[in-house]
Amino acid sequence: MNYSPRTRTVVSCAVLVTALGAGTSACGSDGDPLSAKPYDAAGLISFNAPTDVGKRADPDKPLEVTVKDEGRITDVTAQDSTGRYVAGELTADGSRWHSISPLAASAHYTVTVSTEDDDGAPGRKVLAFDTTKPADQKRLGVTFGPDAGEYGVGQIITAQLSQAVDDKAQRAVVERGLRVDSVPAVPGSWYWVSGKELHYRPKEYWPAHTTIQVHSNLDGVKISDRLRGDKSKALKLTTGDRIEAVTDAAAHEMTVYKDGAVINTIPVTTGKPGFETRNGVKVVLEKQYFVRMRGITVGIAEGSRDSYDLPVYYATRVTWSGEYVHAAPWSVGSQGYANVSHGCTGMSTANARWFFETVHEGDVVKVVNSNGQSMEPFGNGFGDWNVDWKKWRTGSALNGLPNGGQTSPDTVRLQPAAV
């Protein structure tokens, strides 16, 4: 059971009003201890970090605030000069608060402690301290992707680490330090693709015209005895209109939507037997006006029946293995009627040019009703959207922790301990 001093005070105030038969002035600004200016709680609390000028705290040791028997802690906010908050835990009786997230080295912290004495009078003390410089350790760099700019609503955020992090507890420290904030705000999560690569996506596609800010709070933070976070360059992205292209391989038709409304229907051809186009959601990776496509690049022997070497125009790439949406003037007679390609989605030159000029990197390209395999979640482009949200959350090192392990001004200040 969590201690709630304010509830006790309000109830006693209500009882006092009833007993006196008075108006609200009985517990007004003159009588309600909660409305009084907080007293200096310096004599009531103890703090384990040095606050004297020239003395510095060890960032590897947790902060701890305790209170004497005649009072209780009601709130603690610990924040460094860059705005990073320290998560903490408060005992059920309000006697002790301690940090549960690591401090940064070479940082300046301000700690605001709010207390309440036995009569309900509020106290406050603001403390400040600095942490020591980090020891000679390796530094973990983070590079965010893609490049800054405007993208489609299916764009995935990536974080490349300078070295592998495999321990789950260390991954949790890293992940807590990687922040993605958007306007409008939408739920999202990181997924550890490998020890050196993370992907971030919302539960659903990004809203159209969203601003996305990505940054790391890991600078100076201890990840392991031999590793601390390094400075990283922040990233800003925006999304444009919601463009989705859905290809029905069985109907030989692509339908293109803009903000939910159909803006074009295009006859297409997809992969023939043995070369069926992948089912599932893909994301536009890049656009190339001209590409020389050769069968040998996808394992087709030169000179064989299926060998090809073609100049291709208006090529919109959706996988790194070579799947494109592109102009295929040689198969116009089959478009809308049969699947004759080697896995790409082919259309007339005029339609391919329209598609090329309409879509952008990050836009969604989905294939349904193909006899092909499913799009790979990782490694061949961005197939991340083919992982359902419940499974996606299991790829986070913070999965199963309170609030998903995320730290924000509203959640980090204190977290009640179990009784």
mmCIF file of N, CA, C and O in Angstrom, residues 76-111:
data_model
loop_
_atom_site.group_PDB
_atom_site.id
_atom_site.type_symbol
_atom_site.label_atom_id
_atom_site.label_comp_id
_atom_site.label_asym_id
_atom_site.label_seq_id
_atom_site.Cartn_x
_atom_site.Cartn_y
_atom_site.Cartn_z
ATOM 1 N N VAL A 76 10.686 13.606 -5.358
ATOM 2 C CA VAL A 76 12.083 13.886 -5.664
ATOM 3 C C VAL A 76 12.219 14.022 -7.173
ATOM 4 O O VAL A 76 11.735 13.176 -7.934
ATOM 5 N N THR A 77 12.860 15.103 -7.620
ATOM 6 C CA THR A 77 13.160 15.293 -9.032
ATOM 7 C C THR A 77 14.656 15.495 -9.173
ATOM 8 O O THR A 77 15.209 16.421 -8.575
ATOM 9 N N ALA A 78 15.315 14.630 -9.936
ATOM 10 C CA ALA A 78 16.744 14.748 -10.197
ATOM 11 C C ALA A 78 16.943 14.916 -11.697
ATOM 12 O O ALA A 78 16.459 14.099 -12.483
ATOM 13 N N GLN A 79 17.651 15.981 -12.087
ATOM 14 C CA GLN A 79 17.795 16.318 -13.499
ATOM 15 C C GLN A 79 19.169 16.928 -13.740
ATOM 16 O O GLN A 79 19.661 17.709 -12.921
ATOM 17 N N ASP A 80 19.795 16.577 -14.880
ATOM 18 C CA ASP A 80 21.085 17.190 -15.173
ATOM 19 C C ASP A 80 20.900 18.455 -16.007
ATOM 20 O O ASP A 80 19.777 18.811 -16.381
ATOM 21 N N SER A 81 21.998 19.127 -16.302
ATOM 22 C CA SER A 81 21.920 20.430 -16.971
ATOM 23 C C SER A 81 21.454 20.340 -18.414
ATOM 24 O O SER A 81 21.079 21.353 -19.006
ATOM 25 N N THR A 82 21.464 19.139 -19.000
ATOM 26 C CA THR A 82 20.971 18.981 -20.373
ATOM 27 C C THR A 82 19.501 18.606 -20.413
ATOM 28 O O THR A 82 18.934 18.432 -21.494
ATOM 29 N N GLY A 83 18.877 18.423 -19.235
ATOM 30 C CA GLY A 83 17.459 18.081 -19.201
ATOM 31 C C GLY A 83 17.170 16.613 -18.990
ATOM 32 O O GLY A 83 16.013 16.200 -18.979
ATOM 33 N N ARG A 84 18.220 15.787 -18.814
ATOM 34 C CA ARG A 84 17.995 14.357 -18.607
ATOM 35 C C ARG A 84 17.546 14.097 -17.173
ATOM 36 O O ARG A 84 18.163 14.571 -16.226
ATOM 37 N N TYR A 85 16.484 13.321 -17.028
ATOM 38 C CA TYR A 85 15.960 12.981 -15.713
ATOM 39 C C TYR A 85 16.572 11.666 -15.216
ATOM 40 O O TYR A 85 16.956 10.802 -15.997
ATOM 41 N N VAL A 86 16.623 11.536 -13.901
ATOM 42 C CA VAL A 86 17.083 10.309 -13.260
ATOM 43 C C VAL A 86 15.867 9.603 -12.678
ATOM 44 O O VAL A 86 15.112 10.198 -11.897
ATOM 45 N N ALA A 87 15.655 8.356 -13.069
ATOM 46 C CA ALA A 87 14.540 7.590 -12.515
ATOM 47 C C ALA A 87 14.861 7.190 -11.081
ATOM 48 O O ALA A 87 16.017 6.929 -10.738
ATOM 49 N N GLY A 88 13.846 7.157 -10.229
ATOM 50 C CA GLY A 88 14.065 6.809 -8.834
ATOM 51 C C GLY A 88 12.919 6.032 -8.238
ATOM 52 O O GLY A 88 11.836 5.932 -8.825
ATOM 53 N N GLU A 89 13.164 5.494 -7.048
ATOM 54 C CA GLU A 89 12.159 4.681 -6.367
ATOM 55 C C GLU A 89 12.020 5.182 -4.933
ATOM 56 O O GLU A 89 13.019 5.428 -4.240
ATOM 57 N N LEU A 90 10.789 5.335 -4.491
ATOM 58 C CA LEU A 90 10.479 5.829 -3.150
ATOM 59 C C LEU A 90 9.876 4.698 -2.318
ATOM 60 O O LEU A 90 8.977 3.998 -2.784
ATOM 61 N N THR A 91 10.376 4.511 -1.096
ATOM 62 C CA THR A 91 9.809 3.477 -0.234
ATOM 63 C C THR A 91 8.367 3.827 0.121
ATOM 64 O O THR A 91 7.953 4.984 0.095
ATOM 65 N N ALA A 92 7.600 2.811 0.465
ATOM 66 C CA ALA A 92 6.171 2.995 0.717
ATOM 67 C C ALA A 92 5.895 3.952 1.872
ATOM 68 O O ALA A 92 4.880 4.651 1.875
ATOM 69 N N ASP A 93 6.812 3.999 2.850
ATOM 70 C CA ASP A 93 6.577 4.891 3.998
ATOM 71 C C ASP A 93 7.179 6.274 3.785
ATOM 72 O O ASP A 93 7.108 7.127 4.673
ATOM 73 N N GLY A 94 7.773 6.526 2.614
ATOM 74 C CA GLY A 94 8.316 7.839 2.316
ATOM 75 C C GLY A 94 9.606 8.166 3.038
ATOM 76 O O GLY A 94 10.026 9.323 3.066
ATOM 77 N N SER A 95 10.288 7.159 3.588
ATOM 78 C CA SER A 95 11.497 7.435 4.370
ATOM 79 C C SER A 95 12.764 7.479 3.525
ATOM 80 O O SER A 95 13.770 8.059 3.964
ATOM 81 N N ARG A 96 12.728 6.900 2.323
ATOM 82 C CA ARG A 96 13.964 6.817 1.525
ATOM 83 C C ARG A 96 13.639 6.818 0.044
ATOM 84 O O ARG A 96 12.696 6.163 -0.407
ATOM 85 N N TRP A 97 14.442 7.570 -0.708
ATOM 86 C CA TRP A 97 14.390 7.575 -2.172
ATOM 87 C C TRP A 97 15.776 7.240 -2.699
ATOM 88 O O TRP A 97 16.789 7.708 -2.166
ATOM 89 N N HIS A 98 15.830 6.406 -3.747
ATOM 90 C CA HIS A 98 17.125 6.122 -4.367
ATOM 91 C C HIS A 98 16.954 6.035 -5.876
ATOM 92 O O HIS A 98 15.887 5.668 -6.384
ATOM 93 N N SER A 99 18.014 6.387 -6.582
ATOM 94 C CA SER A 99 17.964 6.357 -8.049
ATOM 95 C C SER A 99 18.027 4.923 -8.557
ATOM 96 O O SER A 99 18.656 4.060 -7.944
ATOM 97 N N ILE A 100 17.355 4.675 -9.689
ATOM 98 C CA ILE A 100 17.382 3.348 -10.302
ATOM 99 C C ILE A 100 17.878 3.399 -11.741
ATOM 100 O O ILE A 100 17.905 2.393 -12.430
ATOM 101 N N SER A 101 18.272 4.575 -12.211
ATOM 102 C CA SER A 101 18.895 4.699 -13.526
ATOM 103 C C SER A 101 20.269 5.327 -13.335
ATOM 104 O O SER A 101 20.486 6.076 -12.383
ATOM 105 N N PRO A 102 21.234 5.009 -14.204
ATOM 106 C CA PRO A 102 22.605 5.473 -13.986
ATOM 107 C C PRO A 102 22.768 6.975 -14.175
ATOM 108 O O PRO A 102 22.058 7.603 -14.963
ATOM 109 N N LEU A 103 23.729 7.532 -13.456
ATOM 110 C CA LEU A 103 24.095 8.927 -13.634
ATOM 111 C C LEU A 103 25.116 9.045 -14.761
ATOM 112 O O LEU A 103 25.767 8.070 -15.129
ATOM 113 N N ALA A 104 25.255 10.240 -15.286
ATOM 114 C CA ALA A 104 26.258 10.502 -16.312
ATOM 115 C C ALA A 104 27.518 11.055 -15.660
ATOM 116 O O ALA A 104 27.464 11.728 -14.636
ATOM 117 N N ALA A 105 28.668 10.750 -16.257
ATOM 118 C CA ALA A 105 29.926 11.317 -15.790
ATOM 119 C C ALA A 105 30.062 12.751 -16.299
ATOM 120 O O ALA A 105 29.445 13.135 -17.301
ATOM 121 N N SER A 106 30.855 13.558 -15.593
ATOM 122 C CA SER A 106 31.110 14.958 -15.970
ATOM 123 C C SER A 106 29.814 15.734 -16.167
ATOM 124 O O SER A 106 29.670 16.517 -17.106
ATOM 125 N N ALA A 107 28.852 15.522 -15.282
ATOM 126 C CA ALA A 107 27.543 16.176 -15.409
ATOM 127 C C ALA A 107 27.230 16.983 -14.150
ATOM 128 O O ALA A 107 27.747 16.699 -13.060
ATOM 129 N N HIS A 108 26.363 17.985 -14.305
ATOM 130 C CA HIS A 108 25.881 18.783 -13.178
ATOM 131 C C HIS A 108 24.418 18.438 -12.935
ATOM 132 O O HIS A 108 23.583 18.523 -13.849
ATOM 133 N N TYR A 109 24.086 18.052 -11.707
ATOM 134 C CA TYR A 109 22.729 17.632 -11.366
ATOM 135 C C TYR A 109 22.090 18.572 -10.354
ATOM 136 O O TYR A 109 22.769 19.100 -9.458
ATOM 137 N N THR A 110 20.790 18.755 -10.502
ATOM 138 C CA THR A 110 19.984 19.475 -9.526
ATOM 139 C C THR A 110 18.925 18.525 -8.997
ATOM 140 O O THR A 110 18.206 17.891 -9.787
ATOM 141 N N VAL A 111 18.833 18.407 -7.693
ATOM 142 C CA VAL A 111 17.884 17.501 -7.052
ATOM 143 C C VAL A 111 16.940 18.319 -6.182
ATOM 144 O O VAL A 111 17.378 19.040 -5.279
#
